[in-house]
CSV table of C-alpha atoms in Angstrom, one decimal:
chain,number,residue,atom,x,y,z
A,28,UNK,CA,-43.2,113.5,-63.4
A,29,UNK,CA,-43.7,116.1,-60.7
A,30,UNK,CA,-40.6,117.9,-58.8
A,31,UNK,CA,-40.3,120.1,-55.5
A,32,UNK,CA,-39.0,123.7,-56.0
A,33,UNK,CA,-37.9,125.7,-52.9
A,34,UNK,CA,-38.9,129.6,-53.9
A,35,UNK,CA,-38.3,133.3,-52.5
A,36,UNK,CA,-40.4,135.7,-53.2
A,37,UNK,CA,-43.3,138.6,-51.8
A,38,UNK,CA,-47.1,138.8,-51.7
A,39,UNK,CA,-49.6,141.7,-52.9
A,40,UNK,CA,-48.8,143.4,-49.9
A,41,UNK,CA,-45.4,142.8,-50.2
A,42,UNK,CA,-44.5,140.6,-47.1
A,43,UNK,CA,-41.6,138.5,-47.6
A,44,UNK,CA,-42.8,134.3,-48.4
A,45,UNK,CA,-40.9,131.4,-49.1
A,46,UNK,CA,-41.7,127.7,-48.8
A,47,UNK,CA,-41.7,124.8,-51.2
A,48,UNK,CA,-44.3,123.3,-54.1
A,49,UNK,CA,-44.6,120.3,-56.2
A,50,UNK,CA,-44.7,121.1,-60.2
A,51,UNK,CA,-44.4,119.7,-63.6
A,52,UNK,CA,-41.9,122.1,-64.3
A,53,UNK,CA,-40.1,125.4,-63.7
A,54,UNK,CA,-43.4,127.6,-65.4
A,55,UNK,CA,-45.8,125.1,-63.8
A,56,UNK,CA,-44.7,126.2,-60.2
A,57,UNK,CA,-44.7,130.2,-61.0
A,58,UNK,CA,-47.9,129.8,-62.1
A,59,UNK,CA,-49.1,128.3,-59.6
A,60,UNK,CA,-47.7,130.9,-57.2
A,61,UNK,CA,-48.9,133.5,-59.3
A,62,UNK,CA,-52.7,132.4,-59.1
A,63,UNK,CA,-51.8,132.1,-55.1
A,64,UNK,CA,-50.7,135.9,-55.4
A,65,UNK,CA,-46.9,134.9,-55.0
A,66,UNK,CA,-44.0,136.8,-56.8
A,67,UNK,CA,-41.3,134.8,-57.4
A,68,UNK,CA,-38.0,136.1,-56.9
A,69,UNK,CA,-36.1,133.0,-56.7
A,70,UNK,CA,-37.1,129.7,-57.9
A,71,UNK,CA,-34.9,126.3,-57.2
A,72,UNK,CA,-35.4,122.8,-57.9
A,73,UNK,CA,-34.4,120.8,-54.8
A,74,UNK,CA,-32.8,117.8,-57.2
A,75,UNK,CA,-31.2,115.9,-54.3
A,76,UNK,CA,-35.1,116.1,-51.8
A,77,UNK,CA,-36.6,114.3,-54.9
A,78,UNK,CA,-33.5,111.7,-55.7
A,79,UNK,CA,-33.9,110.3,-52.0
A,80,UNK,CA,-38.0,110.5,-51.9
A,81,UNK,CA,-38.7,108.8,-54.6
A,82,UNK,CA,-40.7,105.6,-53.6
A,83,UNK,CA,-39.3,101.9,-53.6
A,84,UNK,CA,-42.1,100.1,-54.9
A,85,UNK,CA,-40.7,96.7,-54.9
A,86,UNK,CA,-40.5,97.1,-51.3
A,87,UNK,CA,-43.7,98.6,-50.2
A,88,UNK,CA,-45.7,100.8,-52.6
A,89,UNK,CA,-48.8,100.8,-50.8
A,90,UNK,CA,-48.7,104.0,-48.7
A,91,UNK,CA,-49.9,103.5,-44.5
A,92,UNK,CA,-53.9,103.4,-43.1
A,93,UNK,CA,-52.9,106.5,-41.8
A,94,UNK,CA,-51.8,108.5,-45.1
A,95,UNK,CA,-54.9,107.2,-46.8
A,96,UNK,CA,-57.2,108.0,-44.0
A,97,UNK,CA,-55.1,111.8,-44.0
A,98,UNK,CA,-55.9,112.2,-47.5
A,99,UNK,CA,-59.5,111.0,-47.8
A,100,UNK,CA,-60.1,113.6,-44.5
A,101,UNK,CA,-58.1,116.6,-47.0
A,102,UNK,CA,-60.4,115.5,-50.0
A,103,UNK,CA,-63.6,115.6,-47.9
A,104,UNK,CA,-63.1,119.1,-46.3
A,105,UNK,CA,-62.1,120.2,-49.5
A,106,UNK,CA,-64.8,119.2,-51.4
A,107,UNK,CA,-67.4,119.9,-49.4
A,108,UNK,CA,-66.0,123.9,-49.2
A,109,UNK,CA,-66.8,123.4,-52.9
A,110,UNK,CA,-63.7,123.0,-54.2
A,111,UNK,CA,-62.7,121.4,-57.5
A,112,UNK,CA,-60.9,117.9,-57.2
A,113,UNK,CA,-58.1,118.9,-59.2
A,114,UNK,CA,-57.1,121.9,-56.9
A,115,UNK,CA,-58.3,120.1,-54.0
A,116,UNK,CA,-55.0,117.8,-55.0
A,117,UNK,CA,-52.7,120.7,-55.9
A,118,UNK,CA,-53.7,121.9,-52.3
A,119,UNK,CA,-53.4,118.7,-50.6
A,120,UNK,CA,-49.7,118.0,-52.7
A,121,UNK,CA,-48.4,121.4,-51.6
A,122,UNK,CA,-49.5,119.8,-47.7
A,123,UNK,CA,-46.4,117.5,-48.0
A,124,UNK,CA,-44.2,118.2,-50.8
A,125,UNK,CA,-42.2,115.3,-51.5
A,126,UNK,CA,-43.7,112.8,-49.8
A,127,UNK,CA,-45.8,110.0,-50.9
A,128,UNK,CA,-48.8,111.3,-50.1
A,129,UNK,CA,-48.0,114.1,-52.0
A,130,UNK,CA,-46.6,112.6,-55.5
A,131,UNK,CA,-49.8,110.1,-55.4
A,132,UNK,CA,-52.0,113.2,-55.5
A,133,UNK,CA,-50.1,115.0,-58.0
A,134,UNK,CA,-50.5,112.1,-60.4
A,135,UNK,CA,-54.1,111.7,-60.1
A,136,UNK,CA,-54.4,115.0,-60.6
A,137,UNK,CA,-52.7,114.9,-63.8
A,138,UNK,CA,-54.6,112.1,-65.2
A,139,UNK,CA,-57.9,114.5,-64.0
A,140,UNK,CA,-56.7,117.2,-66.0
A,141,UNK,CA,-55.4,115.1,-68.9
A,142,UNK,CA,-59.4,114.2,-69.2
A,143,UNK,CA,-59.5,110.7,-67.6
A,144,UNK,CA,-62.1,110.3,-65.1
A,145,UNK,CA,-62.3,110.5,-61.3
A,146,UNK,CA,-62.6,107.1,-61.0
A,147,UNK,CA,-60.5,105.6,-63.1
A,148,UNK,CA,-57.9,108.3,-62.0
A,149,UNK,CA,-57.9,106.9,-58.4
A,150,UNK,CA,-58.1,103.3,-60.0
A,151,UNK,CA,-54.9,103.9,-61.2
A,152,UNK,CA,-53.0,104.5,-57.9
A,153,UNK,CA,-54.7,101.6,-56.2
A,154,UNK,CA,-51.7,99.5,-55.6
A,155,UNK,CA,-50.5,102.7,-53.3
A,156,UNK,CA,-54.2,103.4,-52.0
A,157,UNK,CA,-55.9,100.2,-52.1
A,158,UNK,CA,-58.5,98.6,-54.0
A,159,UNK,CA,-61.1,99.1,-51.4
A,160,UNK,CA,-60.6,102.5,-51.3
A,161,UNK,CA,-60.8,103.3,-55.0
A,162,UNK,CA,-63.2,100.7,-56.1
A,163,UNK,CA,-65.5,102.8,-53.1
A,164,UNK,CA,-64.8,106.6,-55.2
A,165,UNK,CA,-64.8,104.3,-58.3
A,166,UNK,CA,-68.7,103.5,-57.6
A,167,UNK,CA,-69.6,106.7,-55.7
A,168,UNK,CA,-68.4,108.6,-59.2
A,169,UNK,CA,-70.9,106.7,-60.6
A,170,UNK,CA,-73.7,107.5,-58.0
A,171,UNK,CA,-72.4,111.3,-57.7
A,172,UNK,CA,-71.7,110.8,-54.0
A,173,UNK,CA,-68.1,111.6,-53.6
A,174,UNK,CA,-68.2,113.5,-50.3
A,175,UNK,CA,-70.5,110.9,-48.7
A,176,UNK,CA,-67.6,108.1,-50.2
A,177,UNK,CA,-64.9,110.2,-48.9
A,178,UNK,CA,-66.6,110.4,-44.8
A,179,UNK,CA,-67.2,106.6,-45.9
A,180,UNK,CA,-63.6,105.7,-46.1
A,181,UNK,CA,-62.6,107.8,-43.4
A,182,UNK,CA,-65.2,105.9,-41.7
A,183,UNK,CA,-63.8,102.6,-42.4
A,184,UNK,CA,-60.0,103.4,-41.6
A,185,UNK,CA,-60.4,105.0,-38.7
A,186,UNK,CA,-62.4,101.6,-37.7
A,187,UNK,CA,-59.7,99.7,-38.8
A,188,UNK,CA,-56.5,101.4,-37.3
A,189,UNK,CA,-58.5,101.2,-33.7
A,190,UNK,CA,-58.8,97.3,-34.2
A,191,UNK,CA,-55.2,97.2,-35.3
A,192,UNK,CA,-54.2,99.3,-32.4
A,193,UNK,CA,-56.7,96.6,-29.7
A,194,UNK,CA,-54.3,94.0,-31.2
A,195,UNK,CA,-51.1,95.4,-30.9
A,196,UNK,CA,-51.6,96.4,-27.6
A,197,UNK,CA,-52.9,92.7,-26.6
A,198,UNK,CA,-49.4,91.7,-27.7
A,199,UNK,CA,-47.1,94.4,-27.2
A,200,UNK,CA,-46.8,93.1,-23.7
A,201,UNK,CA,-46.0,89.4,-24.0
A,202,UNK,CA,-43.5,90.2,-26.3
A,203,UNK,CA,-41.6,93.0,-24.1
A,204,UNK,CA,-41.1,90.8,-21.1
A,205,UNK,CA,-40.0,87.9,-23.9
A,206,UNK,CA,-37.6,90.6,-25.1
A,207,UNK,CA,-36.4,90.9,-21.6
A,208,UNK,CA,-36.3,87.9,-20.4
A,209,UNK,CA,-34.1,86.7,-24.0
A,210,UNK,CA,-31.8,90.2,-23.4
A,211,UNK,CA,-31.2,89.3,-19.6
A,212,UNK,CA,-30.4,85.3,-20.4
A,213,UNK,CA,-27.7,86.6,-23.3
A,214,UNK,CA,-26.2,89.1,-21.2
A,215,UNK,CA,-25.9,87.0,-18.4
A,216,UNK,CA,-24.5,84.4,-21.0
A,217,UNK,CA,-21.9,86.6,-22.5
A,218,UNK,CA,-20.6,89.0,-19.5
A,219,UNK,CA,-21.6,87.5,-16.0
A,220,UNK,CA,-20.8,83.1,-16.6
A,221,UNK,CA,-17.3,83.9,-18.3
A,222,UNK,CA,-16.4,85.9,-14.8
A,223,UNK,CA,-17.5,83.1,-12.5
A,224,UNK,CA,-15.9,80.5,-15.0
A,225,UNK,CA,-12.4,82.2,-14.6
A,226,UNK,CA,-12.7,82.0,-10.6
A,227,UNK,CA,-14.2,78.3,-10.6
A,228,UNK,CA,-11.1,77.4,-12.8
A,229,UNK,CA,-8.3,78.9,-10.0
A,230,UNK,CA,-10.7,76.1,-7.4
A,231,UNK,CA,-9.8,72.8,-9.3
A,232,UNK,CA,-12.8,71.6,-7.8
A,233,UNK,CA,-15.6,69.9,-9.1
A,234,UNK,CA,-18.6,72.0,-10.1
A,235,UNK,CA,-22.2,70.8,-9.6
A,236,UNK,CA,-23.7,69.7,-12.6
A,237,UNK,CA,-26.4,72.5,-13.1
A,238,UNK,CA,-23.1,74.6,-12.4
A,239,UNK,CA,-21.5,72.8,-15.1
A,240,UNK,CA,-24.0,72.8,-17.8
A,241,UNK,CA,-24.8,76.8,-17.4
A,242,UNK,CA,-21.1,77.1,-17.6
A,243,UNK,CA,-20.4,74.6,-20.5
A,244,UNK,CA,-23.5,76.2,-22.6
A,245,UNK,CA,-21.9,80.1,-22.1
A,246,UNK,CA,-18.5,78.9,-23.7
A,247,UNK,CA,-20.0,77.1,-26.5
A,248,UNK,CA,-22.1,80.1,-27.1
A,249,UNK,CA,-19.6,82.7,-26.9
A,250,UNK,CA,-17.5,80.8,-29.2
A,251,UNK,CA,-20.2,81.0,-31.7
A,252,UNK,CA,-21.8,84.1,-31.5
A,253,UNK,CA,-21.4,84.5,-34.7
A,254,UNK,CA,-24.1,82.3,-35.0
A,255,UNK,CA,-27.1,84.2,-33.5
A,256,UNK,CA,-27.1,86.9,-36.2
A,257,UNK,CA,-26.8,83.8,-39.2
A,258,UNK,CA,-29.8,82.0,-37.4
A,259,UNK,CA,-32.0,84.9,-36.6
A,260,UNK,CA,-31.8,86.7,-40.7
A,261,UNK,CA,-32.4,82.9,-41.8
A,262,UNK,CA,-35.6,82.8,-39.6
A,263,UNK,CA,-36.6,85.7,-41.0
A,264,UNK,CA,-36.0,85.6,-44.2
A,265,UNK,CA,-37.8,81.6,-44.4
A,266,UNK,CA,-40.5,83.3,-43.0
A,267,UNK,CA,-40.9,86.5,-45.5
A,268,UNK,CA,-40.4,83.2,-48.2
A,269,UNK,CA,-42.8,81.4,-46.3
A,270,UNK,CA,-45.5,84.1,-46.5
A,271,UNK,CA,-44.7,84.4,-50.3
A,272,UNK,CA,-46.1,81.0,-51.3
A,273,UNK,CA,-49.3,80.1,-51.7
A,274,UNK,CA,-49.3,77.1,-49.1
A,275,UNK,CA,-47.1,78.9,-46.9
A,276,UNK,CA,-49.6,81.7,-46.5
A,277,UNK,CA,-52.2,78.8,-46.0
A,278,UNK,CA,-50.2,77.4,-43.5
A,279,UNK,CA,-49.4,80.3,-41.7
A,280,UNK,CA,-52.7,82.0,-41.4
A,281,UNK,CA,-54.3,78.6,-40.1
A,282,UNK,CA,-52.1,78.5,-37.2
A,283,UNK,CA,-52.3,81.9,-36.6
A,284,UNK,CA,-56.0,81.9,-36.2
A,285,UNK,CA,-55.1,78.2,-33.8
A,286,UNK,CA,-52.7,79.5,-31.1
A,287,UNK,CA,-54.7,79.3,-27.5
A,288,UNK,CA,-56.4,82.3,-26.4
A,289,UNK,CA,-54.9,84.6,-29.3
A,290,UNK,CA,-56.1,83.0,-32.2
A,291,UNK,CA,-59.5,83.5,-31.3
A,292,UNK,CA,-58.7,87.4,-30.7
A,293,UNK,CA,-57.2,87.6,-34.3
A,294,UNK,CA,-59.9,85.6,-35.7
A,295,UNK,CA,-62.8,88.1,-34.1
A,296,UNK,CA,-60.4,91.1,-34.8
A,297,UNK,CA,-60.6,89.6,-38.7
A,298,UNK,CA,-64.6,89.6,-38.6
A,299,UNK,CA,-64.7,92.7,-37.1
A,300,UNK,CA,-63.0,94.0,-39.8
A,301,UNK,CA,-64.7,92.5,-42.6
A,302,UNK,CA,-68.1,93.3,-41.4
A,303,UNK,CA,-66.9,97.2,-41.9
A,304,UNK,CA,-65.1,96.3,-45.0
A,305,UNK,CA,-68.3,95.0,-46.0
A,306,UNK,CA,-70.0,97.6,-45.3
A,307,UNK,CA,-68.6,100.4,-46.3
A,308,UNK,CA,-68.0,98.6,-50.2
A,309,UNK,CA,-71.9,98.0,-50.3
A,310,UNK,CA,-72.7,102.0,-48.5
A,311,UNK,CA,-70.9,103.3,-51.3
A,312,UNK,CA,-72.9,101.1,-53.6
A,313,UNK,CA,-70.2,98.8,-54.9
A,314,UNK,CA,-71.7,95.8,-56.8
A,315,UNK,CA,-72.3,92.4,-53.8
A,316,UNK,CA,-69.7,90.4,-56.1
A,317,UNK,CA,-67.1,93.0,-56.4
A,318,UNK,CA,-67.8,93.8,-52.6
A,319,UNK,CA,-67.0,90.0,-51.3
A,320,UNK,CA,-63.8,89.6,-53.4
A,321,UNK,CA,-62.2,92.5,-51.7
A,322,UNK,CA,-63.5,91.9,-48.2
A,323,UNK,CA,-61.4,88.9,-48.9
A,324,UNK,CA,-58.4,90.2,-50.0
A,325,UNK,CA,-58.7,93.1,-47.5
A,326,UNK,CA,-59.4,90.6,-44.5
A,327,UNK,CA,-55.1,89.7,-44.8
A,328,UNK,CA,-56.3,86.2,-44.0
A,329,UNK,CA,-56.5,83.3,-46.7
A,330,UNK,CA,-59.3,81.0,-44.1
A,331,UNK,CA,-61.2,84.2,-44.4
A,332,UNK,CA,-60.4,85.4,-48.0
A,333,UNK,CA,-61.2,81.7,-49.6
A,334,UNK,CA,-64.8,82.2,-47.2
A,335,UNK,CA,-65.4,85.0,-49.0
A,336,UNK,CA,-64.5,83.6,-52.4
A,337,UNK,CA,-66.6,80.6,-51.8
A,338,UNK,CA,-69.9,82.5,-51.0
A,339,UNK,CA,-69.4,84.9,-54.2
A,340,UNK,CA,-69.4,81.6,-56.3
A,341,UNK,CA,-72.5,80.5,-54.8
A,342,UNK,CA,-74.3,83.9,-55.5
A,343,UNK,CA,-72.7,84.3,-58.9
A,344,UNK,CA,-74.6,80.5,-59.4
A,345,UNK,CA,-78.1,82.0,-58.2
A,346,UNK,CA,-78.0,81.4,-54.3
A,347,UNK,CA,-79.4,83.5,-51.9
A,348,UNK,CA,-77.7,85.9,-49.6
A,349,UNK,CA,-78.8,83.8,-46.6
A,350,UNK,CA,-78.3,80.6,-48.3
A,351,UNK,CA,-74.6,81.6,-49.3
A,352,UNK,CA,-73.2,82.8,-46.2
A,353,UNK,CA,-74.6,80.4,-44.0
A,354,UNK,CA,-73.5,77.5,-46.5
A,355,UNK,CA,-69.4,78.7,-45.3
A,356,UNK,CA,-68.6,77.2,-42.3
A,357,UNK,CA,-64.8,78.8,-42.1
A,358,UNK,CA,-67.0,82.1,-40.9
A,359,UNK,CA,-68.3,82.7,-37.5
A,360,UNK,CA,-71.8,81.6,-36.6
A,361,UNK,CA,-72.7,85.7,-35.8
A,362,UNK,CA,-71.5,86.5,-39.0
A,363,UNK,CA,-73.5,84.0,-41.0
A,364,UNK,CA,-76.5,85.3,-38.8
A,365,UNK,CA,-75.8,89.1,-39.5
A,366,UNK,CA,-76.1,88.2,-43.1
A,367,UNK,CA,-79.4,86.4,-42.5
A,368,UNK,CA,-80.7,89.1,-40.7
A,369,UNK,CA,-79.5,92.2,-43.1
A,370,UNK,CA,-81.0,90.0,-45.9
A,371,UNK,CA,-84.4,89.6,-44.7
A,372,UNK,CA,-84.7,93.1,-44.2
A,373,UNK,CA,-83.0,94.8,-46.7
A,374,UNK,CA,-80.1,96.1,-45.0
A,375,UNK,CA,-77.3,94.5,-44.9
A,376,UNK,CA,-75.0,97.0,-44.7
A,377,UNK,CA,-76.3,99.0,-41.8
A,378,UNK,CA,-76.4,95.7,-39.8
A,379,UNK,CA,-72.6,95.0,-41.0
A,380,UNK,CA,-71.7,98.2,-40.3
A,381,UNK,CA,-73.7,98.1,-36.4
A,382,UNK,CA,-72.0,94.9,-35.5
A,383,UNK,CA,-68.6,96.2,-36.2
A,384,UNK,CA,-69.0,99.0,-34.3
A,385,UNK,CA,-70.6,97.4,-31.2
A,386,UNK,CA,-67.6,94.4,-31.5
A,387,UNK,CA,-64.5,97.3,-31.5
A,388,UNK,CA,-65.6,98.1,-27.6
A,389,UNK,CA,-65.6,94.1,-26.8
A,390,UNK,CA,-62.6,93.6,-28.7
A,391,UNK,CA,-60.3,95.6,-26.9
A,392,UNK,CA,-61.3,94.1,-23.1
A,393,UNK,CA,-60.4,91.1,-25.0
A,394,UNK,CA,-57.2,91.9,-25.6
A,395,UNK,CA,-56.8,93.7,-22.2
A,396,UNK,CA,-58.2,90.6,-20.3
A,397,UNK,CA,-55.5,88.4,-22.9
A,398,UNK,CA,-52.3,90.5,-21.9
A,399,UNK,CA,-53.3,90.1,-18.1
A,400,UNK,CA,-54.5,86.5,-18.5
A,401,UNK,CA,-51.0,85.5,-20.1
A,402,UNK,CA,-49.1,88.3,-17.5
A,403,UNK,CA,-48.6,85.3,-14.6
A,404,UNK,CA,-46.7,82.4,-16.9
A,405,UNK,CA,-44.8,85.4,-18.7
A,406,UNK,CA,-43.2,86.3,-15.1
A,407,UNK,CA,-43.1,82.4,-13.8
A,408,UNK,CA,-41.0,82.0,-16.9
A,409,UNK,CA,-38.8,84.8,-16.2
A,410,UNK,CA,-38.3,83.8,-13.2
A,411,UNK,CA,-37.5,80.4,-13.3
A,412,UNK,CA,-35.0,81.4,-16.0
A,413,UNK,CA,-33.1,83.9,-14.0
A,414,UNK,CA,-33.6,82.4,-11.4
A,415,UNK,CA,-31.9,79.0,-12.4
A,416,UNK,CA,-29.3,80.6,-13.6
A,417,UNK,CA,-28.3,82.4,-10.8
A,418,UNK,CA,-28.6,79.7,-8.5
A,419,UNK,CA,-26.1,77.3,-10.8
A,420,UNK,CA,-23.7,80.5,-10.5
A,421,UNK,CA,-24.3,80.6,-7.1
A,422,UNK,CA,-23.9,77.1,-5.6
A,423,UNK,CA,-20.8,76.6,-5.8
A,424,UNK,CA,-19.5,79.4,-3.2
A,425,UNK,CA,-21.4,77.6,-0.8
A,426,UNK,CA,-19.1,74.6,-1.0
A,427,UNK,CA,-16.2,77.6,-1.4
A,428,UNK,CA,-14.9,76.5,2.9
A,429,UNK,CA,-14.9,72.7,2.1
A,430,UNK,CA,-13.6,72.9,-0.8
A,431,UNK,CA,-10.5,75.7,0.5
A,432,UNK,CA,-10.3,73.7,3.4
């Protein structure tokens, strides 16, 4: 197990450095400040920076796109300057010491320098890295490509954190003006109705019924507010359960890929990202079986993952590439086509890997033309919430002369 040690100390030229480095051990870390011309005068583990870094892997152990795609970028650079992967990891650790990125490296390269192999060294962090990742550096070991792997899975997250990004942004919109519109209707429910209920009470009047139902609904929700919080972790946590189970998950993703208008953005955003998946796994000469099992499990979507499952059997049994893919009917038409093509001339991969790229453009007009598309009924709504509210607050000082009269 690794550790972070803050240090004090001088260079050759005696000018005054300090800093912090990940080590085995108290000898580990002067040594490695001794081979990068660093005296030590004072060496000090930092016990309490490594109690509250340590990872919680039953929460999330896989590390971000992002910290993946940062250290495949690190590796690359280094590599290609010609340095040995096992420094190239000591150099990348030292980047971040402490953080994930940085005790994932420090393990692989222990396991390089305890003799295992490259491959199976990054094998053996794939539930933090990803089995697409390391099954790619797993096969380009084998070829002796491991800078062209490296630029490929940089390749193929940047691609995919764009597409996430087009699909965020498609939502991100919808969802702040139904945040609004729910924050307005509570507020109004819990500060402005109780102030017009106490002045209504002082009229001993009659209230019109809209009146009377706004008003009737604010005082059975403010007497159980209490409720809101309940409801809302409940809904949350059925759907976390929900998402656990097997026919949940089926469920869920079949009516994702159904709601009008967004479905079919998530549904192209999924091919999109399968077809680079795809590949990327073949470019770095992972085996066609291997390659469709995780383009299922990477595609996050069971419709798409069973697809791909179903069309490894039937090659496994002999079929054809064509024959298999355009036997699956749960995959677009394009897709089943692209295979077709890429089969017939012996390149699947390049025209897996041209589609996704000419798609990413198309995909995000999609989802700019989806957020404007849906912008009118998100402000109708508003509006005719607010707006009926305030007007059953408002009607009865209308009737405020008869009824004082």
């Amino acid at each position: 197990m690794s550790h972070t040690y803050f240090f004090k100390g001088s260079d050759r030229l005696d000018r005054k450095r300090k800093g912090q480095i990940v080590a085995v051990d108290r000898e580990s870390a002067k040594a490695k400040l001794y081979r990068r011309g660093v005296y030590v005068k004072r060496l000090r583990r930092r016990i309490f920076f490594d109690l509250f870094s340590r990872d919680l892997d039953f929460i999330h152990p896989r590390l971000p796109l992002e910290e993946v795609l940062w250290i495949s970028r690190n590796l690359s650079s280094l590599l290609t300057s010609s340095i040995r992967l096992p420094e190239a990891c000591e150099l990348i650790t030292d980047q971040r010491p402490g953080k994930r990125p940085a005790r994932v490296m420090t393990k692989i390269r222990l396991d390089l320098e305890a003799g295992m192999g490259v491959g199976d060294a990054f094998v053996a962090q794939q539930h933090r890295l990803g089995k697409v990742p390391t099954a790619m550096i797993k096969a380009g070991e084998a070829t002796g490509s491991l800078v062209a792997t490296f630029k490929g899975i940089i390749d193929l997250c940047d691609a995919q954190i764009r597409l996430r990004k087009n699909l965020k942004r498609a939502v991100q919109y919808p969802l702040a003006v139904m945040s609004t519109t729910i924050t307005v209707l509570l507020a109004m429910v819990f500060f402005v109705v109780p102030r017009f209920v106490d002045m209504y009470s002082q009229l001993n009047a009659k209230l019109p019924a809209l009146t009377q139902f706004v008003v009737d609904l604010s005082i059975t929700l403010t007497r159980q507010a209490w409720a809101f919080p309940t409801i809302l972790g409940l809904l949350i946590a059925l759907g976390y359960l929900l998402r656990k189970i097997p026919t949940g998950r089926i469920i869920t993703d079949n009516l994702f890929l159904k709601v009008p208008r967004l479905g079919a953005l998530i549904h192209r955003s999924i091919t999109t990202r399968s077809a680079a998946t795809l590949s990327a796994l073949l470019t770095a000469k992972v085996s066609m079986l291997d390659s469709l099992e995780m383009t299922g499990e990477a595609s996050g979507n069971v419709v798409f993952q069973e697809a791909f499952l179903g069309i490894q059997d039937l090659i496994a049994q002999g079929e054809s590439v064509t024959d298999s893919f355009s036997s699956i009917d749960e995959l677009p038409l394009v897709f089943r086509d692209l295979a077709a093509v890429g089969d017939a001339s012996g390149d699947l991969a390049g025209v897996l890997a041209r589609y996704a790229a000419d798609t990413e453009e198309d995909l995000k007009r999609d989802g700019e033309d989806f957020a404007k598309a849906i912008e009118p009924y998100l402000i109708l709504g508003l509006g005719v919430i607010v707006g009926t509210a305030v007007i059953a607050l408002y009607l009865p000082i209308f009737q405020l002369v008869t009824i004082v009269g």
